[in-house]
């Protein structure tokens, strides 16, 4: 059986990830593929429990890193890897790059610890394609403010959001074979069309 493909979405707050995850899943289903749509933190009952712990409380940075890693270990072992092995495609809203950027770049967690946790929790189930939604920090903040209910991460300064965005773009530059940067400062339809042509050319051999 052909292994499914693993697609992750990354980007700053208000970049429209959730909308685009849903639109891509719809298109993949319409193309006849089996799809699992999931998110991090979360994706398993234990992971969803960790999600509410981490997002509501503000744990000490090392605690936070380990909780995200624990949720990811469950998610990869129980949901993502089995689905891919069965030929199902997996579309995940945030994954390892969020840890690198939020806990690493912005939270100061050491890169060697993050790297070791990645190997332990993910290898060899790395994303086949990571779509980095690129939206200027100011525009993203406007969107999250308009949406109301700010998360603990949303409520940070513009400078924080700019560093966040730069962090994701730096990862995309460093790993161009895995990552594609998508200009998210456009209508949802235009962004979705760009994502679909990227997925077709990178993962579907340009067909369909
Ligand atoms: P969520 O409400 O899903 O935010 P968004 O809509 O922006 O994706 O909350 C997820 C938050 O968790 C988000 O602010 C980023 C943060 N996060 C980390 O800090 N590290 C991680 O590894 C992951 C997966 C998420």
Short mmCIF file of C-alpha atoms and ligand atoms in Angstrom, two decimals:
data_model
loop_
_atom_site.label_atom_id
_atom_site.label_comp_id
_atom_site.label_asym_id
_atom_site.label_seq_id
_atom_site.Cartn_x
_atom_site.Cartn_y
_atom_site.Cartn_z
CA UNK A 1 0.00 0.00 0.00
CA UNK A 2 1.25 3.50 -0.84
CA UNK A 3 1.98 5.53 2.26
CA UNK A 4 -0.19 8.62 2.73
CA UNK A 5 1.33 12.09 2.67
CA UNK A 6 1.79 14.22 5.75
CA UNK A 7 1.05 17.95 5.36
CA UNK A 8 1.48 20.48 8.15
CA UNK A 9 0.37 24.12 8.33
CA UNK A 10 2.41 26.68 10.22
CA UNK A 11 2.34 30.44 10.64
CA UNK A 12 1.67 33.25 13.02
CA UNK A 13 -1.56 34.09 14.76
CA UNK A 14 -4.45 35.12 12.51
CA UNK A 15 -2.78 33.78 9.37
CA UNK A 16 -5.92 31.86 8.38
CA UNK A 17 -4.53 28.38 9.00
CA UNK A 18 -7.73 26.80 10.24
CA UNK A 19 -9.73 28.00 7.22
CA UNK A 20 -7.04 26.77 4.84
CA UNK A 21 -6.71 23.40 6.59
CA UNK A 22 -10.46 22.85 6.06
CA UNK A 23 -10.36 23.99 2.41
CA UNK A 24 -7.39 21.78 1.55
CA UNK A 25 -8.98 18.76 3.25
CA UNK A 26 -12.12 19.31 1.15
CA UNK A 27 -10.09 19.40 -2.06
CA UNK A 28 -8.10 16.30 -1.16
CA UNK A 29 -11.32 14.41 -0.33
CA UNK A 30 -12.81 15.53 -3.63
CA UNK A 31 -9.70 14.11 -5.33
CA UNK A 32 -10.63 10.72 -3.82
CA UNK A 33 -8.03 10.60 -1.06
CA UNK A 34 -8.63 9.39 2.51
CA UNK A 35 -7.91 12.28 4.86
CA UNK A 36 -7.37 12.77 8.57
CA UNK A 37 -7.53 16.40 9.73
CA UNK A 38 -5.91 17.06 13.06
CA UNK A 39 -4.19 19.74 15.13
CA UNK A 40 -1.52 20.41 17.70
CA UNK A 41 -1.51 20.64 20.57
CA UNK A 42 -4.23 18.00 20.54
CA UNK A 43 -5.27 15.26 18.17
CA UNK A 44 -5.73 12.55 20.84
CA UNK A 45 -7.79 12.58 24.07
CA UNK A 46 -4.58 12.92 26.08
CA UNK A 47 -3.30 15.59 23.70
CA UNK A 48 -6.52 17.59 23.98
CA UNK A 49 -6.17 17.40 27.77
CA UNK A 50 -2.63 18.72 27.50
CA UNK A 51 -3.89 21.43 25.13
CA UNK A 52 -6.26 22.86 27.72
CA UNK A 53 -3.58 22.62 30.42
CA UNK A 54 -0.94 24.41 28.35
CA UNK A 55 -3.13 27.06 26.75
CA UNK A 56 -4.98 28.01 29.95
CA UNK A 57 -2.15 27.95 32.46
CA UNK A 58 1.19 29.54 31.71
CA UNK A 59 3.61 26.76 32.69
CA UNK A 60 7.29 27.26 33.30
CA UNK A 61 9.05 27.12 29.84
CA UNK A 62 10.61 23.66 30.32
CA UNK A 63 7.28 22.27 31.52
CA UNK A 64 5.60 23.78 28.48
CA UNK A 65 8.15 22.27 26.07
CA UNK A 66 7.79 18.81 27.62
CA UNK A 67 3.98 18.97 27.58
CA UNK A 68 3.94 19.86 23.86
CA UNK A 69 6.40 17.02 23.26
CA UNK A 70 4.26 14.56 25.26
CA UNK A 71 1.15 15.51 23.28
CA UNK A 72 3.14 15.10 20.04
CA UNK A 73 4.50 11.66 20.99
CA UNK A 74 0.94 10.39 21.50
CA UNK A 75 -0.32 12.09 18.37
CA UNK A 76 2.40 10.71 16.07
CA UNK A 77 2.28 7.17 17.50
CA UNK A 78 -1.50 6.79 17.76
CA UNK A 79 -2.94 8.94 14.97
CA UNK A 80 -0.48 10.27 12.40
CA UNK A 81 1.81 7.29 11.77
CA UNK A 82 -0.99 4.65 11.67
CA UNK A 83 -3.02 6.81 9.25
CA UNK A 84 -0.05 7.31 6.90
CA UNK A 85 0.74 3.58 7.04
CA UNK A 86 -2.84 2.88 5.89
CA UNK A 87 -2.47 5.18 2.91
CA UNK A 88 -4.49 8.00 4.50
CA UNK A 89 -3.25 11.57 4.11
CA UNK A 90 -2.84 13.64 7.26
CA UNK A 91 -3.35 17.41 7.38
CA UNK A 92 -2.21 18.90 10.68
CA UNK A 93 -2.77 22.45 11.98
CA UNK A 94 0.64 23.25 13.56
CA UNK A 95 3.39 20.70 14.26
CA UNK A 96 7.10 20.63 15.11
CA UNK A 97 7.96 24.04 13.64
CA UNK A 98 5.64 25.69 16.18
CA UNK A 99 7.76 24.19 18.95
CA UNK A 100 10.96 25.37 17.29
CA UNK A 101 9.59 28.91 16.99
CA UNK A 102 7.38 29.41 20.08
CA UNK A 103 9.36 27.41 22.64
CA UNK A 104 12.79 27.66 20.96
CA UNK A 105 13.25 31.01 19.26
CA UNK A 106 10.83 32.96 21.46
CA UNK A 107 10.80 30.89 24.64
CA UNK A 108 14.53 30.28 24.82
CA UNK A 109 14.35 26.46 25.00
CA UNK A 110 17.73 25.04 23.90
CA UNK A 111 17.90 23.82 20.29
CA UNK A 112 19.66 20.58 21.21
CA UNK A 113 16.84 19.61 23.58
CA UNK A 114 14.20 20.48 20.97
CA UNK A 115 16.15 18.46 18.38
CA UNK A 116 16.42 15.45 20.69
CA UNK A 117 12.68 15.59 21.44
CA UNK A 118 11.90 15.84 17.71
CA UNK A 119 13.90 12.69 17.00
CA UNK A 120 12.31 10.83 19.89
CA UNK A 121 8.71 11.88 19.17
CA UNK A 122 8.60 12.20 15.36
CA UNK A 123 11.34 10.29 13.49
CA UNK A 124 10.93 8.98 10.84
CA UNK A 125 7.44 10.49 10.45
CA UNK A 126 8.45 13.98 9.32
CA UNK A 127 6.05 16.12 7.26
CA UNK A 128 6.26 15.65 3.49
CA UNK A 129 5.15 19.25 3.03
CA UNK A 130 4.91 22.18 5.43
CA UNK A 131 2.86 25.15 4.27
CA UNK A 132 4.04 28.32 5.99
CA UNK A 133 1.33 30.97 5.80
CA UNK A 134 3.05 34.32 5.52
CA UNK A 135 1.14 37.31 6.82
CA UNK A 136 2.68 40.55 8.16
CA UNK A 137 2.44 40.58 11.98
CA UNK A 138 0.24 43.71 12.01
CA UNK A 139 -2.31 42.15 9.65
CA UNK A 140 -2.39 38.93 11.69
CA UNK A 141 -2.92 40.84 14.92
CA UNK A 142 -5.79 42.80 13.37
CA UNK A 143 -7.46 39.55 12.38
CA UNK A 144 -7.08 37.94 15.83
CA UNK A 145 -8.34 41.10 17.53
CA UNK A 146 -11.39 41.15 15.27
CA UNK A 147 -12.00 37.50 16.21
CA UNK A 148 -12.14 38.44 19.95
CA UNK A 149 -11.05 35.90 22.60
CA UNK A 150 -7.27 36.17 22.50
CA UNK A 151 -5.20 33.17 23.61
CA UNK A 152 -2.23 33.69 25.89
CA UNK A 153 0.03 33.54 22.79
CA UNK A 154 -2.18 35.91 20.75
CA UNK A 155 -2.01 38.63 23.40
CA UNK A 156 1.74 39.28 22.96
CA UNK A 157 3.26 42.44 21.43
CA UNK A 158 3.63 43.22 17.73
CA UNK A 159 7.37 42.67 18.06
CA UNK A 160 6.74 39.16 19.41
CA UNK A 161 4.49 38.40 16.44
CA UNK A 162 7.06 39.75 14.02
CA UNK A 163 9.76 37.52 15.49
CA UNK A 164 7.34 34.61 15.28
CA UNK A 165 6.73 35.24 11.60
CA UNK A 166 10.45 35.67 10.90
CA UNK A 167 11.12 32.39 12.71
CA UNK A 168 8.77 30.43 10.46
CA UNK A 169 10.20 32.09 7.35
CA UNK A 170 13.75 31.23 8.46
CA UNK A 171 12.78 27.55 8.81
CA UNK A 172 11.21 27.63 5.33
CA UNK A 173 14.41 29.13 3.89
CA UNK A 174 16.56 26.52 5.63
CA UNK A 175 14.39 23.57 4.50
CA UNK A 176 13.05 24.46 1.06
CA UNK A 177 12.48 20.82 0.05
CA UNK A 178 9.96 20.37 2.88
CA UNK A 179 8.52 23.87 3.21
CA UNK A 180 6.59 26.21 0.93
CA UNK A 181 5.84 29.82 1.86
CA UNK A 182 2.32 30.93 0.94
CA UNK A 183 1.42 34.63 0.80
CA UNK A 184 -1.58 34.76 3.17
CA UNK A 185 -2.28 38.47 2.75
CA UNK A 186 -4.94 37.76 0.10
CA UNK A 187 -8.51 36.49 -0.04
CA UNK A 188 -9.10 33.01 1.40
CA UNK A 189 -9.94 31.79 -2.15
CA UNK A 190 -6.65 33.05 -3.61
CA UNK A 191 -4.65 31.54 -0.76
CA UNK A 192 -6.48 28.22 -1.16
CA UNK A 193 -5.79 28.17 -4.91
CA UNK A 194 -2.08 28.75 -4.29
CA UNK A 195 -2.00 25.99 -1.66
CA UNK A 196 -3.76 23.56 -3.99
CA UNK A 197 -1.33 24.16 -6.84
CA UNK A 198 1.60 23.71 -4.42
CA UNK A 199 0.17 20.42 -3.13
CA UNK A 200 -0.47 19.20 -6.69
CA UNK A 201 3.01 20.01 -7.92
CA UNK A 202 4.87 18.79 -4.82
CA UNK A 203 2.85 15.73 -3.78
CA UNK A 204 0.53 14.70 -6.59
CA UNK A 205 3.07 14.78 -9.41
CA UNK A 206 1.29 17.76 -10.99
CA UNK A 207 -1.76 15.64 -11.95
CA UNK A 208 -5.49 15.87 -11.00
P1 LIG B 1 -4.52 27.77 18.73
O1 LIG B 1 -5.73 28.34 19.38
O2 LIG B 1 -4.67 26.53 17.91
O3 LIG B 1 -3.80 28.92 17.92
P2 LIG B 1 -3.70 29.15 16.36
O4 LIG B 1 -5.11 29.35 15.87
O5 LIG B 1 -2.84 30.36 16.25
O6 LIG B 1 -3.04 27.93 15.79
O7 LIG B 1 -3.46 27.54 19.89
C1 LIG B 1 -2.30 26.94 19.68
C2 LIG B 1 -1.24 27.76 20.37
O8 LIG B 1 -0.22 26.89 20.84
C3 LIG B 1 -0.59 28.75 19.42
O9 LIG B 1 -0.57 30.04 20.00
C4 LIG B 1 0.82 28.25 19.28
C5 LIG B 1 1.04 27.38 20.47
N1 LIG B 1 1.95 26.23 20.21
C6 LIG B 1 3.22 26.24 20.78
O10 LIG B 1 3.57 27.18 21.48
N2 LIG B 1 4.05 25.17 20.55
C7 LIG B 1 3.68 24.09 19.80
O11 LIG B 1 4.46 23.14 19.62
C8 LIG B 1 2.36 24.10 19.22
C9 LIG B 1 1.91 22.94 18.39
C10 LIG B 1 1.53 25.19 19.46
#
